[in-house]
XYZ file of C-alpha atoms in Angstrom:
302
model
C 0.030 0.027 -0.038
C 1.334 3.482 -0.866
C 1.911 5.807 2.038
C 0.522 9.356 1.757
C 3.641 10.665 3.463
C 5.728 9.294 0.537
C 3.413 11.028 -1.937
C 4.042 14.343 -0.263
C 7.776 13.689 -0.604
C 7.365 12.863 -4.246
C 5.474 16.120 -4.858
C 8.149 18.055 -2.959
C 10.845 16.544 -5.172
C 8.803 17.448 -8.297
C 8.395 21.057 -7.094
C 11.991 21.648 -5.940
C 13.677 19.508 -8.674
C 16.536 18.405 -6.288
C 16.514 15.985 -3.427
C 18.582 18.425 -1.307
C 16.132 21.285 -1.799
C 13.151 19.038 -1.177
C 14.740 17.666 2.017
C 15.396 21.201 3.359
C 11.768 22.184 2.716
C 10.482 19.131 4.466
C 13.013 19.420 7.294
C 14.420 15.929 6.409
C 17.849 14.792 5.440
C 18.578 14.168 1.757
C 19.304 10.533 2.555
C 15.832 10.197 4.255
C 14.159 11.674 1.154
C 16.046 9.270 -1.088
C 15.068 6.321 1.153
C 11.421 7.295 0.985
C 11.641 7.643 -2.771
C 13.273 4.293 -3.095
C 10.457 2.750 -0.763
C 7.772 4.419 -2.931
C 9.379 2.849 -6.109
C 9.391 -0.481 -4.401
C 5.782 -0.055 -3.402
C 4.688 0.919 -6.936
C 7.044 -1.323 -8.848
C 8.045 1.482 -11.027
C 11.058 3.787 -11.399
C 9.604 7.256 -10.473
C 12.561 9.596 -10.624
C 15.668 10.110 -12.781
C 18.863 11.780 -11.449
C 21.288 13.934 -13.445
C 23.838 16.592 -12.905
C 20.991 19.122 -13.039
C 18.865 17.503 -10.297
C 15.959 15.147 -10.375
C 12.967 14.867 -12.739
C 10.071 12.473 -12.684
C 9.739 9.614 -15.109
C 6.569 9.060 -17.002
C 5.430 6.740 -14.271
C 6.328 9.402 -11.705
C 4.164 11.986 -13.543
C 1.283 9.548 -13.444
C 1.667 8.924 -9.762
C 2.064 12.742 -9.106
C -1.401 13.406 -10.718
C -2.941 10.917 -8.338
C -0.865 12.281 -5.412
C -2.296 15.712 -5.909
C -5.769 14.320 -5.769
C -5.058 12.132 -2.733
C -3.381 14.962 -0.755
C -6.205 17.365 -1.645
C -8.717 14.780 -0.344
C -6.723 14.415 2.879
C -6.844 18.158 3.327
C -10.629 18.003 2.936
C -10.765 15.259 5.536
C -8.788 17.323 7.991
C -11.006 20.287 7.290
C -14.214 18.292 7.987
C -12.741 16.706 11.175
C -11.750 20.227 12.372
C -15.183 21.487 11.634
C -16.645 18.522 13.562
C -14.417 19.514 16.505
C -15.755 23.128 16.260
C -12.440 24.625 15.062
C -13.080 27.821 16.911
C -9.463 28.198 18.137
C -6.094 27.565 16.674
C -3.144 29.087 14.835
C -2.899 29.899 11.149
C 0.396 30.848 9.548
C 0.339 33.338 6.597
C 3.209 34.097 4.363
C 3.052 37.345 2.347
C 5.214 39.970 0.677
C 5.869 43.232 2.514
C 3.322 45.405 0.688
C 0.715 42.741 0.938
C 1.182 42.504 4.678
C 0.520 46.205 5.018
C -2.370 46.389 2.481
C -4.436 43.293 3.339
C -2.814 41.023 5.994
C -2.624 43.568 8.860
C -6.229 44.872 8.228
C -7.384 41.226 8.177
C -5.736 40.645 11.557
C -7.573 43.577 12.996
C -10.931 42.182 11.659
C -10.151 38.637 12.914
C -9.384 39.985 16.400
C -12.938 41.256 16.435
C -14.804 38.436 14.660
C -12.695 35.321 15.479
C -10.674 36.020 18.628
C -9.827 32.357 18.987
C -7.777 32.312 15.808
C -4.133 33.297 16.285
C -2.425 34.387 13.071
C 1.334 34.206 12.618
C 2.728 36.271 9.712
C 5.998 35.584 7.814
C 7.456 38.009 5.228
C 8.144 36.050 2.013
C 8.133 37.055 -1.633
C 5.176 35.787 -3.710
C 7.071 33.098 -5.501
C 8.540 31.653 -2.324
C 5.279 31.709 -0.336
C 3.569 29.338 -2.770
C 6.175 26.630 -2.159
C 5.925 27.248 1.564
C 2.178 26.417 1.346
C 2.887 23.216 -0.617
C 5.550 22.161 1.716
C 3.218 22.688 4.691
C 5.510 25.281 6.223
C 2.583 27.783 6.224
C -1.119 27.563 5.747
C -1.861 30.522 3.525
C 0.188 32.396 0.938
C -0.495 35.995 -0.197
C 1.195 35.808 -3.593
C 1.640 37.625 -6.919
C 1.119 36.354 -10.473
C 4.445 35.860 -12.147
C 5.866 34.072 -15.145
C 5.948 30.427 -14.184
C 3.516 30.727 -11.261
C 1.108 27.758 -10.703
C -1.924 28.156 -12.911
C -5.404 29.058 -11.432
C -6.462 25.434 -12.127
C -3.333 23.861 -10.511
C -4.540 20.706 -8.715
C -2.332 21.408 -5.702
C -3.696 24.790 -4.755
C -6.996 26.779 -4.347
C -6.596 30.439 -5.231
C -8.690 33.475 -3.917
C -8.255 36.683 -6.048
C -7.567 39.606 -3.773
C -6.711 42.693 -5.834
C -4.904 44.083 -8.904
C -2.916 47.339 -8.975
C -1.014 49.147 -11.683
C 2.577 50.080 -11.688
C 3.549 53.752 -11.873
C 6.591 55.291 -13.480
C 9.113 56.806 -11.047
C 11.466 59.435 -12.576
C 14.218 61.677 -11.261
C 12.901 65.222 -10.931
C 14.909 66.566 -13.866
C 13.969 63.776 -16.207
C 12.994 64.800 -19.726
C 9.435 63.322 -19.270
C 8.921 64.842 -15.720
C 6.394 67.321 -17.077
C 4.276 64.821 -18.906
C 0.886 63.821 -17.421
C 1.468 60.169 -18.299
C 4.596 58.262 -19.412
C 4.724 55.618 -22.067
C 7.023 52.692 -21.174
C 8.478 52.769 -24.730
C 9.685 56.349 -24.154
C 11.992 55.077 -21.367
C 13.859 52.517 -23.554
C 17.054 54.653 -23.546
C 17.157 55.092 -19.755
C 19.065 53.222 -17.038
C 16.685 51.218 -14.949
C 16.286 50.365 -11.204
C 14.259 47.275 -10.347
C 13.864 44.139 -8.262
C 16.133 41.116 -8.641
C 15.309 38.336 -10.975
C 13.063 35.810 -9.165
C 11.008 38.649 -7.579
C 7.550 38.603 -9.285
C 7.733 42.364 -9.788
C 10.909 41.855 -11.772
C 8.943 39.843 -14.286
C 6.109 42.388 -14.500
C 8.733 45.163 -15.295
C 10.650 43.030 -17.872
C 7.557 41.925 -19.606
C 6.149 45.546 -19.759
C 9.407 46.548 -21.451
C 9.396 43.568 -23.786
C 5.796 44.574 -24.825
C 7.036 48.104 -25.476
C 9.745 46.642 -27.726
C 12.978 46.792 -25.724
C 14.955 45.021 -22.977
C 15.465 47.360 -19.936
C 19.045 48.198 -18.950
C 18.759 47.268 -15.334
C 21.778 49.084 -13.799
C 20.639 48.869 -10.136
C 18.775 46.133 -8.270
C 16.764 46.054 -4.988
C 13.763 44.208 -3.781
C 13.081 47.147 -1.393
C 10.907 49.766 -3.145
C 12.063 52.455 -0.797
C 15.563 51.872 -1.907
C 14.354 51.948 -5.567
C 12.718 55.307 -5.038
C 15.847 56.576 -3.251
C 18.030 55.629 -6.191
C 15.574 57.266 -8.642
C 15.824 60.484 -6.507
C 19.614 60.316 -6.920
C 19.009 60.221 -10.739
C 20.393 56.629 -10.926
C 17.623 55.620 -13.257
C 13.891 55.140 -13.765
C 11.582 52.538 -12.378
C 8.160 50.937 -12.469
C 6.741 50.554 -8.929
C 3.435 49.072 -7.776
C 1.077 51.938 -6.724
C 0.430 50.565 -3.180
C 4.240 50.430 -2.564
C 4.374 54.157 -3.068
C 1.776 54.868 -0.425
C 2.994 56.579 2.644
C 6.447 56.953 1.056
C 8.476 60.267 0.924
C 8.251 61.038 -2.825
C 9.601 64.623 -2.720
C 12.777 63.674 -4.505
C 11.067 61.940 -7.528
C 8.322 62.368 -10.078
C 5.610 59.764 -10.142
C 3.420 59.426 -13.233
C 0.783 56.954 -14.384
C 1.717 54.762 -17.323
C 0.145 55.756 -20.634
C -1.971 53.035 -22.230
C -2.325 49.596 -20.652
C -0.327 49.788 -17.416
C 1.594 46.813 -16.163
C -0.393 45.249 -13.349
C 0.386 43.302 -10.191
C -2.315 40.683 -9.535
C -2.444 39.464 -5.931
C -4.218 36.403 -4.607
C -4.366 34.175 -1.599
C -3.575 30.430 -1.824
C -4.105 27.373 0.261
C -3.535 23.718 -0.335
C -6.420 22.346 -2.397
C -8.973 20.844 -0.125
C -8.097 23.102 2.784
C -10.169 26.173 1.926
C -13.099 25.010 4.028
C -11.018 24.359 7.104
C -12.838 26.294 9.960
C -9.586 28.097 10.845
C -8.668 28.988 7.267
C -12.176 30.001 6.029
C -12.329 33.147 8.305
C -8.852 34.046 7.369
C -9.482 33.936 3.681
C -12.728 35.905 4.096
C -10.938 38.604 6.183
C -8.213 38.841 3.479
C -10.958 39.314 0.792
C -12.698 41.967 2.855
C -9.501 43.864 3.468
C -8.782 43.734 -0.272
C -12.287 44.960 -1.187
C -11.979 47.717 1.381
C -8.879 49.076 -0.563
C -11.298 49.702 -3.474
């Protein structure tokens, strides 16, 4: 009989693509992960993974089993949700991973609402970029991710996750005060093709949004300066180090006296934010109020 614990290990290896990374995410040793994979192969009678210098990939049999593993693990999440509901589920701890702006915009207001409506639920918050938080949910390190759409993100119909849309916001152009376009009411991304750029590091979902916006405008941005901290990005722009595209909410409550902020002309690049839980867990009596509070906080932002 196949053990569900080993299915979880198989999915982690498929997600992380190396035994070492999967072991770290699951708080196991690489040898323990390898032993569990070997036991799973013995249980199924099929070779499930192939190892190479680049890491590990699933065989055709492994892909078949992974499809069933996603369904089995989602059903186990539903079972836990129903059992928790049976036991009232009025008190407990929920861990939420979210990026910094998302914490300020929706997570913190949701905590305020939960303190009033569900005082038995204790929420622990971890700062994590949108791409990292989804893996943290899948690896059961956290219960909820507040994440951002990015190139390569799990699709909305991913069998491992249930997604709840929260909000979408445009990126604004941030220019040095003496910039040639500083007096314009709006700025076209294409008109910034010759400038030096400041932006997040590759891997940050906002990096993808900026690069794609420039690609659609017909050029590759010359990223001279990199920071995942938008306050640092604005500071560099104020020092005439370059131009940037920054999510509008990240500019709230920030000192903008040294820069010029303009909306993007035409279709603005957009950051789409959603909450995600493991598929089957959305009706858990501890998670349901948290997801509802996040939705309400997002709606309140207009």
